[in-house]
Amino acid sequence: MALLAGRRVRDAAILLPLGAVLLFLPPYVRLFDRPGFLFNIPLLHAYIFVLWFLGIVLTALLARRLAREAEEETAASGERPPGAER
Amino acid sequence: MLSSGFIVLVAGLYLGGLFLLAFLTDQRARRGAARFVGSPVVYTLSLAVYCTSWTFFGAVGSAARNGLEYLTIYLGPTIVLMGWWLLLRKLVRISKAQRITSIADFISARYGKSASISALVTIMALIGITPYIALQLKAVAAGFDALGTPFDVPVLSPERGLFADTGFWVAVCMAAFVVMFGTRNLGADERHPGIVAAIAFESIVKLLSLGAIAVFCVWGLSDGVQDMFAKAVANPRVEPLFGFAEGFEGRWITTLFLAGAAIVCLPRQFQVAVVENADERHLATASWLFPLYLLLISVFVIPIAISGLTVLPDTANPDLFVLTVPLSEGQETLALIAFIGGLSAATSMVIVASIALSIMISNHLVTPLLLRIPSFSGPRAGDFSATLLTIRRCSIVAILTLGFVYYRVTASSNPLASIGLISFAGAAQFLPALVGGIFWQRATHKGALSGLFAGFLVWGYTLLVPSFADAGWAFNDMVAQGPWGIALLKPDALFGFAGWDPLVHGVFWSMTINLTVYLVVSLLTEQSPLESLQSALFVNAFQRGERQVEGVLTGSARTEDLFRLTQRILGPERAFRIFRDYAREHGDGDELPEPDPTLIAHVERQLASSVGAASARTLVSRIVKGETISLDAVIEILDETQQAIRTSRELETKSRELAKTAEELRQANDKLTRLDRMKDDFLSRVSHELRTPMTSIRSFSEILADRPDLDVAESSRFLSIIHHESERLTRLLDEILDLSSMESGQAAWAMVPVDAARVVREALDTMRGLATAHGVTLESILPDGGAPVLADADRLKQVIVNLVSNAIKYNDAAAPAVWVELREDAASGWVTIAVRDNGRGIPPEARDALFAKFSRGWNDLSRARGGSGLGLAISRQIMQQLGGTLEFDAEAEETTFVVQLRRHAGDIAAQ
């Protein structure tokens, strides 16, 4: 993750939600609609919640990189960060 | 069983505490001390106003009825938050630059600060959100009733009088609460730190309360997760929760889309996520923290739904499982906690939604109307900010009244989730105009207006009308048979699309028609200058600084008028501060600032932060004279991006060309320097060469002149030396002239066919004397027949003589020999004459300069033997002139010069 630079981070920030949409749409969610348990949890529930949690972790990692990125950008352009105007 | 009085007391205390929290936060914020409100965590929790009583009560109900479909309501926002970098960040950035106050303001500002769009969006929002507010009333009322009655009695109230209806009292309490809460003052901008703090607190209460019940269900009613699922699998009623029903896809996709749209399009979500955002960087935290909140809520729902389905009888209302599950087990305290959680969810939604809506109503519906009345709009009218507050209070009451009316007329037959989804679908109608507006610069005001209107009509027709008919309140015939009996236009089977889920059907038609109309009309219409400007600012929000915008609007106004206007709308204190700060910032000290376009733009933005972009525009344009939008400036901003791309591309080409030119120049310069050096060299050599004979001529003639007594033999010897030296001088000068005439191409030669072999033979004959004198063996290999070439025979002979004489003169071998060979290559058509000797050869480092003038420095013999140093240069020049070549054969073992000429096809002229 630390190797991801500039443009790649931003591309990842766009691709992540698209990937999430894809995996939460019927063909994929349906794949796990079958009897069975994983860690005492029904397979379907496990799939959705594990995927959801993974998405959150990835978003958090990306968000840190993106925030640093934006900070460097504003520092470079010499402008105040947009939130700090009050 | 809890007594009603006790419940009211607890609820009242809770709401009182909430009010106190908001009040204290506002107080601290005014002193600049409420730092915690500006933290990303509070921002995230305020987003959780998304989880209303629909979530708190309804999600469990939905899970019990439709299985996992309820998850989409939380997955949709999760995905949008994951993509915050793309959408939310841009919305926030634009809203800050434009001082946006609401979603209606945002859309209207994008499409040229259009008053008609903001009014339409406000009306749509009001109608769309009414069922949603009704839902909250219904949930709290039903919760209250459930808590006050034994769990197994059906709580659905039969016809009750107005004052006996719990919903009525809930509505009244909430209206009073919101009026006190949200409209105590007209803030510096539409930010409400107190409310943000309160709803953030309520979000924690919701989460903990739902979590407590879930924990009770897992570890109180069952023996852990494994036991719970084991019991659940055995019960056929729980089955829907473990898999998808046949044909779930349509609804799954639709609700996922609606929920994703709702997190930005719902007026209250736009309010907390965009308008109340204090710092763009908070989004980075919310992007994962808010999905985590939603994940927890979704997880909590499952055990409660399972317990409700396994523990309670079939008749129990699933929407109230959150309350009735603990009640059925005698856990009254837990039930009370659950009720407080539900109350939190409902109040936070009602507070934020009605504040957002009241801002929209006062800014976009009432203010534009009031501005038409002269007494309100004249430059000397009274203080407007008090009027604005009154309007907002009335709006809040009106909004809750509408919600209550909807709740009464539709009774309580519909499940909570289905009511909420109708609202979501209504809010989703904003999506094309909102998202299109920030990514598609071409989108026009007319396109947005007609798209919104079309989508709204279809939404009302396909979703709202059937919900009224379901409630048995209106439109029964229309829904059953279609309008005027036209079955093709039936609201729930438009154009014959029967058999679809009503929600999927309504969302499909309203969204596709909305989008199509928006796109097509945008393509067919043109933007006004103000629209072009705004669209450029919105779409390129990340690429510009604010200063470029100002100066686009030109016009003049008196500073006093601007000040009076600001005073009226924002109050005297704020007006004073705005002008003072502006003057200081622009270096005017304590003077009133100059009324230049920058000030006018500044004032308009400040007003917009209170009354919205469209009304601010109207107000300012009233007092600004001769206002025009400079078209050039607009075009400049519009073209800015393309311009930048074009410029950078041009620059790239230019710099590449420049680099090429520089390289060529460098090469040319090198060549010139070399030539210059050669010229200097040449001149110095020439003068040196001339100097030697000149010196001897001068000295001998001086002797002759000074000494008349010199004997005859001596003087004649001196004279012959003078003669010899003059001849040498003449020859040198002749050669220089010869060379220069050849170089300038002036020499006119007789190019006739000659026999090269004969020329060589003649040249060798001339050289035999010299060869003998030097003791050099001279041999030749010549063909028997002639070798015809086109040349000047004398010149060619000169070349051969020069080469052979060099070979003889500089040959210092023990047994010196020179060979001359003439070959004719019939295949290539070349005649080659090679002059070879067995001398010491030419050192490699001297070979490059071999054919340069006076270049004999490598050989110390040369000077001693009286060469001019021009021989090879002249020879090569001659060969070039003759169309042939003269090369030094570097490959050969012995020193070899090669002369080549094209063979001539015709006859050889008689010599």
PDB file of C-alpha atoms in Angstrom, chain B residues 608-748:
ATOM      1  CA  ALA B 608     -26.563  33.530  -0.570  1.00  0.00           C
ATOM      2  CA  SER B 609     -25.355  31.836   2.578  1.00  0.00           C
ATOM      3  CA  SER B 610     -28.564  33.003   4.200  1.00  0.00           C
ATOM      4  CA  VAL B 611     -31.283  33.179   1.568  1.00  0.00           C
ATOM      5  CA  GLY B 612     -29.908  30.953  -1.190  1.00  0.00           C
ATOM      6  CA  ALA B 613     -28.233  31.713  -4.479  1.00  0.00           C
ATOM      7  CA  ALA B 614     -31.310  32.611  -6.495  1.00  0.00           C
ATOM      8  CA  SER B 615     -32.758  35.092  -4.001  1.00  0.00           C
ATOM      9  CA  ALA B 616     -29.362  36.653  -3.363  1.00  0.00           C
ATOM     10  CA  ARG B 617     -28.990  37.130  -7.098  1.00  0.00           C
ATOM     11  CA  THR B 618     -32.376  38.841  -7.275  1.00  0.00           C
ATOM     12  CA  LEU B 619     -31.601  41.106  -4.341  1.00  0.00           C
ATOM     13  CA  VAL B 620     -28.200  42.191  -5.570  1.00  0.00           C
ATOM     14  CA  SER B 621     -29.247  42.710  -9.145  1.00  0.00           C
ATOM     15  CA  ARG B 622     -31.891  45.136  -7.884  1.00  0.00           C
ATOM     16  CA  ILE B 623     -29.315  47.610  -6.613  1.00  0.00           C
ATOM     17  CA  VAL B 624     -26.547  46.993  -9.097  1.00  0.00           C
ATOM     18  CA  LYS B 625     -26.820  49.189 -12.150  1.00  0.00           C
ATOM     19  CA  GLY B 626     -25.781  48.286 -15.647  1.00  0.00           C
ATOM     20  CA  GLU B 627     -24.890  44.795 -14.693  1.00  0.00           C
ATOM     21  CA  THR B 628     -23.666  42.596 -17.470  1.00  0.00           C
ATOM     22  CA  ILE B 629     -21.811  39.386 -17.565  1.00  0.00           C
ATOM     23  CA  SER B 630     -18.703  39.853 -19.556  1.00  0.00           C
ATOM     24  CA  LEU B 631     -19.051  37.161 -22.201  1.00  0.00           C
ATOM     25  CA  ASP B 632     -15.357  37.123 -22.828  1.00  0.00           C
ATOM     26  CA  ALA B 633     -14.708  36.352 -19.201  1.00  0.00           C
ATOM     27  CA  VAL B 634     -17.232  33.529 -19.227  1.00  0.00           C
ATOM     28  CA  ILE B 635     -15.768  32.046 -22.352  1.00  0.00           C
ATOM     29  CA  GLU B 636     -12.356  32.360 -20.849  1.00  0.00           C
ATOM     30  CA  ILE B 637     -13.394  30.353 -17.807  1.00  0.00           C
ATOM     31  CA  LEU B 638     -15.252  27.876 -19.949  1.00  0.00           C
ATOM     32  CA  ASP B 639     -12.261  27.358 -22.153  1.00  0.00           C
ATOM     33  CA  GLU B 640      -9.862  27.367 -19.290  1.00  0.00           C
ATOM     34  CA  THR B 641      -9.465  23.651 -19.089  1.00  0.00           C
ATOM     35  CA  GLN B 642      -9.287  23.027 -22.801  1.00  0.00           C
ATOM     36  CA  GLN B 643      -7.034  26.013 -23.091  1.00  0.00           C
ATOM     37  CA  ALA B 644      -4.693  24.620 -20.511  1.00  0.00           C
ATOM     38  CA  ILE B 645      -4.524  21.313 -22.307  1.00  0.00           C
ATOM     39  CA  ARG B 646      -3.998  22.997 -25.661  1.00  0.00           C
ATOM     40  CA  THR B 647      -1.370  25.341 -24.304  1.00  0.00           C
ATOM     41  CA  SER B 648       0.572  22.595 -22.671  1.00  0.00           C
ATOM     42  CA  ARG B 649       0.459  20.579 -25.868  1.00  0.00           C
ATOM     43  CA  GLU B 650       1.669  23.568 -27.883  1.00  0.00           C
ATOM     44  CA  LEU B 651       4.387  24.194 -25.383  1.00  0.00           C
ATOM     45  CA  GLU B 652       5.512  20.634 -25.697  1.00  0.00           C
ATOM     46  CA  THR B 653       5.727  20.880 -29.500  1.00  0.00           C
ATOM     47  CA  LYS B 654       7.467  24.228 -29.253  1.00  0.00           C
ATOM     48  CA  SER B 655      10.012  22.986 -26.806  1.00  0.00           C
ATOM     49  CA  ARG B 656      10.695  19.960 -28.967  1.00  0.00           C
ATOM     50  CA  GLU B 657      11.208  22.251 -31.986  1.00  0.00           C
ATOM     51  CA  LEU B 658      13.379  24.524 -29.947  1.00  0.00           C
ATOM     52  CA  ALA B 659      15.503  21.636 -28.809  1.00  0.00           C
ATOM     53  CA  LYS B 660      15.915  20.549 -32.418  1.00  0.00           C
ATOM     54  CA  THR B 661      16.804  24.061 -33.571  1.00  0.00           C
ATOM     55  CA  ALA B 662      19.246  24.446 -30.729  1.00  0.00           C
ATOM     56  CA  GLU B 663      20.919  21.212 -31.717  1.00  0.00           C
ATOM     57  CA  GLU B 664      21.146  22.329 -35.341  1.00  0.00           C
ATOM     58  CA  LEU B 665      22.488  25.689 -34.259  1.00  0.00           C
ATOM     59  CA  ARG B 666      25.050  24.007 -32.107  1.00  0.00           C
ATOM     60  CA  GLN B 667      26.173  21.854 -34.995  1.00  0.00           C
ATOM     61  CA  ALA B 668      26.273  24.842 -37.320  1.00  0.00           C
ATOM     62  CA  ASN B 669      28.242  26.744 -34.758  1.00  0.00           C
ATOM     63  CA  ASP B 670      30.685  23.893 -34.363  1.00  0.00           C
ATOM     64  CA  LYS B 671      31.115  23.780 -38.115  1.00  0.00           C
ATOM     65  CA  LEU B 672      31.589  27.545 -38.311  1.00  0.00           C
ATOM     66  CA  THR B 673      34.114  27.478 -35.522  1.00  0.00           C
ATOM     67  CA  ARG B 674      35.948  24.710 -37.284  1.00  0.00           C
ATOM     68  CA  LEU B 675      35.837  26.600 -40.576  1.00  0.00           C
ATOM     69  CA  ASP B 676      36.966  29.738 -38.845  1.00  0.00           C
ATOM     70  CA  ARG B 677      39.866  27.917 -37.320  1.00  0.00           C
ATOM     71  CA  MET B 678      40.693  26.439 -40.688  1.00  0.00           C
ATOM     72  CA  LYS B 679      40.570  29.872 -42.276  1.00  0.00           C
ATOM     73  CA  ASP B 680      42.878  31.323 -39.632  1.00  0.00           C
ATOM     74  CA  ASP B 681      45.081  28.355 -40.047  1.00  0.00           C
ATOM     75  CA  PHE B 682      45.045  28.763 -43.792  1.00  0.00           C
ATOM     76  CA  LEU B 683      45.877  32.465 -43.615  1.00  0.00           C
ATOM     77  CA  SER B 684      48.713  31.934 -41.192  1.00  0.00           C
ATOM     78  CA  ARG B 685      50.103  29.151 -43.348  1.00  0.00           C
ATOM     79  CA  VAL B 686      49.745  31.163 -46.524  1.00  0.00           C
ATOM     80  CA  SER B 687      51.551  34.122 -45.022  1.00  0.00           C
ATOM     81  CA  HIS B 688      54.186  31.792 -43.682  1.00  0.00           C
ATOM     82  CA  GLU B 689      54.630  30.153 -47.082  1.00  0.00           C
ATOM     83  CA  LEU B 690      54.814  33.546 -48.770  1.00  0.00           C
ATOM     84  CA  ARG B 691      57.189  34.886 -46.194  1.00  0.00           C
ATOM     85  CA  THR B 692      60.004  32.414 -46.801  1.00  0.00           C
ATOM     86  CA  PRO B 693      60.598  33.252 -50.531  1.00  0.00           C
ATOM     87  CA  MET B 694      59.839  36.945 -49.864  1.00  0.00           C
ATOM     88  CA  THR B 695      62.491  37.081 -47.169  1.00  0.00           C
ATOM     89  CA  SER B 696      65.150  35.532 -49.344  1.00  0.00           C
ATOM     90  CA  ILE B 697      64.222  37.766 -52.324  1.00  0.00           C
ATOM     91  CA  ARG B 698      64.390  40.843 -50.099  1.00  0.00           C
ATOM     92  CA  SER B 699      67.693  39.946 -48.482  1.00  0.00           C
ATOM     93  CA  PHE B 700      69.418  39.068 -51.772  1.00  0.00           C
ATOM     94  CA  SER B 701      68.127  42.187 -53.523  1.00  0.00           C
ATOM     95  CA  GLU B 702      69.400  44.267 -50.544  1.00  0.00           C
ATOM     96  CA  ILE B 703      72.836  42.709 -50.902  1.00  0.00           C
ATOM     97  CA  LEU B 704      72.807  43.470 -54.608  1.00  0.00           C
ATOM     98  CA  ALA B 705      71.722  47.069 -54.019  1.00  0.00           C
ATOM     99  CA  ASP B 706      74.171  47.700 -51.137  1.00  0.00           C
ATOM    100  CA  ARG B 707      77.219  46.185 -52.700  1.00  0.00           C
ATOM    101  CA  PRO B 708      77.798  47.416 -56.219  1.00  0.00           C
ATOM    102  CA  ASP B 709      81.304  46.020 -55.994  1.00  0.00           C
ATOM    103  CA  LEU B 710      80.097  42.449 -56.008  1.00  0.00           C
ATOM    104  CA  ASP B 711      81.665  40.311 -58.688  1.00  0.00           C
ATOM    105  CA  VAL B 712      79.553  39.179 -61.604  1.00  0.00           C
ATOM    106  CA  ALA B 713      79.512  35.506 -60.785  1.00  0.00           C
ATOM    107  CA  GLU B 714      78.341  36.213 -57.260  1.00  0.00           C
ATOM    108  CA  SER B 715      75.661  38.651 -58.342  1.00  0.00           C
ATOM    109  CA  SER B 716      74.334  36.398 -61.071  1.00  0.00           C
ATOM    110  CA  ARG B 717      74.057  33.593 -58.524  1.00  0.00           C
ATOM    111  CA  PHE B 718      72.072  35.889 -56.256  1.00  0.00           C
ATOM    112  CA  LEU B 719      69.918  36.959 -59.179  1.00  0.00           C
ATOM    113  CA  SER B 720      69.172  33.360 -60.052  1.00  0.00           C
ATOM    114  CA  ILE B 721      68.155  32.710 -56.447  1.00  0.00           C
ATOM    115  CA  ILE B 722      65.867  35.759 -56.576  1.00  0.00           C
ATOM    116  CA  HIS B 723      64.429  34.480 -59.843  1.00  0.00           C
ATOM    117  CA  HIS B 724      63.917  30.985 -58.454  1.00  0.00           C
ATOM    118  CA  GLU B 725      62.221  32.259 -55.355  1.00  0.00           C
ATOM    119  CA  SER B 726      59.929  34.565 -57.364  1.00  0.00           C
ATOM    120  CA  GLU B 727      58.950  31.630 -59.510  1.00  0.00           C
ATOM    121  CA  ARG B 728      58.152  29.635 -56.415  1.00  0.00           C
ATOM    122  CA  LEU B 729      56.077  32.528 -55.129  1.00  0.00           C
ATOM    123  CA  THR B 730      54.217  32.832 -58.394  1.00  0.00           C
ATOM    124  CA  ARG B 731      53.570  29.126 -58.410  1.00  0.00           C
ATOM    125  CA  LEU B 732      52.235  29.256 -54.884  1.00  0.00           C
ATOM    126  CA  LEU B 733      49.972  32.162 -55.695  1.00  0.00           C
ATOM    127  CA  ASP B 734      48.826  30.397 -58.860  1.00  0.00           C
ATOM    128  CA  GLU B 735      47.935  27.347 -56.851  1.00  0.00           C
ATOM    129  CA  ILE B 736      46.018  29.348 -54.282  1.00  0.00           C
ATOM    130  CA  LEU B 737      44.136  31.141 -57.026  1.00  0.00           C
ATOM    131  CA  ASP B 738      43.533  27.860 -58.763  1.00  0.00           C
ATOM    132  CA  LEU B 739      42.154  26.283 -55.634  1.00  0.00           C
ATOM    133  CA  SER B 740      39.921  29.209 -54.807  1.00  0.00           C
ATOM    134  CA  SER B 741      38.559  29.394 -58.338  1.00  0.00           C
ATOM    135  CA  MET B 742      37.794  25.697 -58.207  1.00  0.00           C
ATOM    136  CA  GLU B 743      36.184  25.958 -54.839  1.00  0.00           C
ATOM    137  CA  SER B 744      33.948  28.751 -55.995  1.00  0.00           C
ATOM    138  CA  GLY B 745      33.150  26.690 -59.095  1.00  0.00           C
ATOM    139  CA  GLN B 746      34.383  29.337 -61.541  1.00  0.00           C
ATOM    140  CA  ALA B 747      36.885  27.229 -63.406  1.00  0.00           C
ATOM    141  CA  ALA B 748      35.714  26.430 -66.925  1.00  0.00           C
TER     142      ALA B 748
END
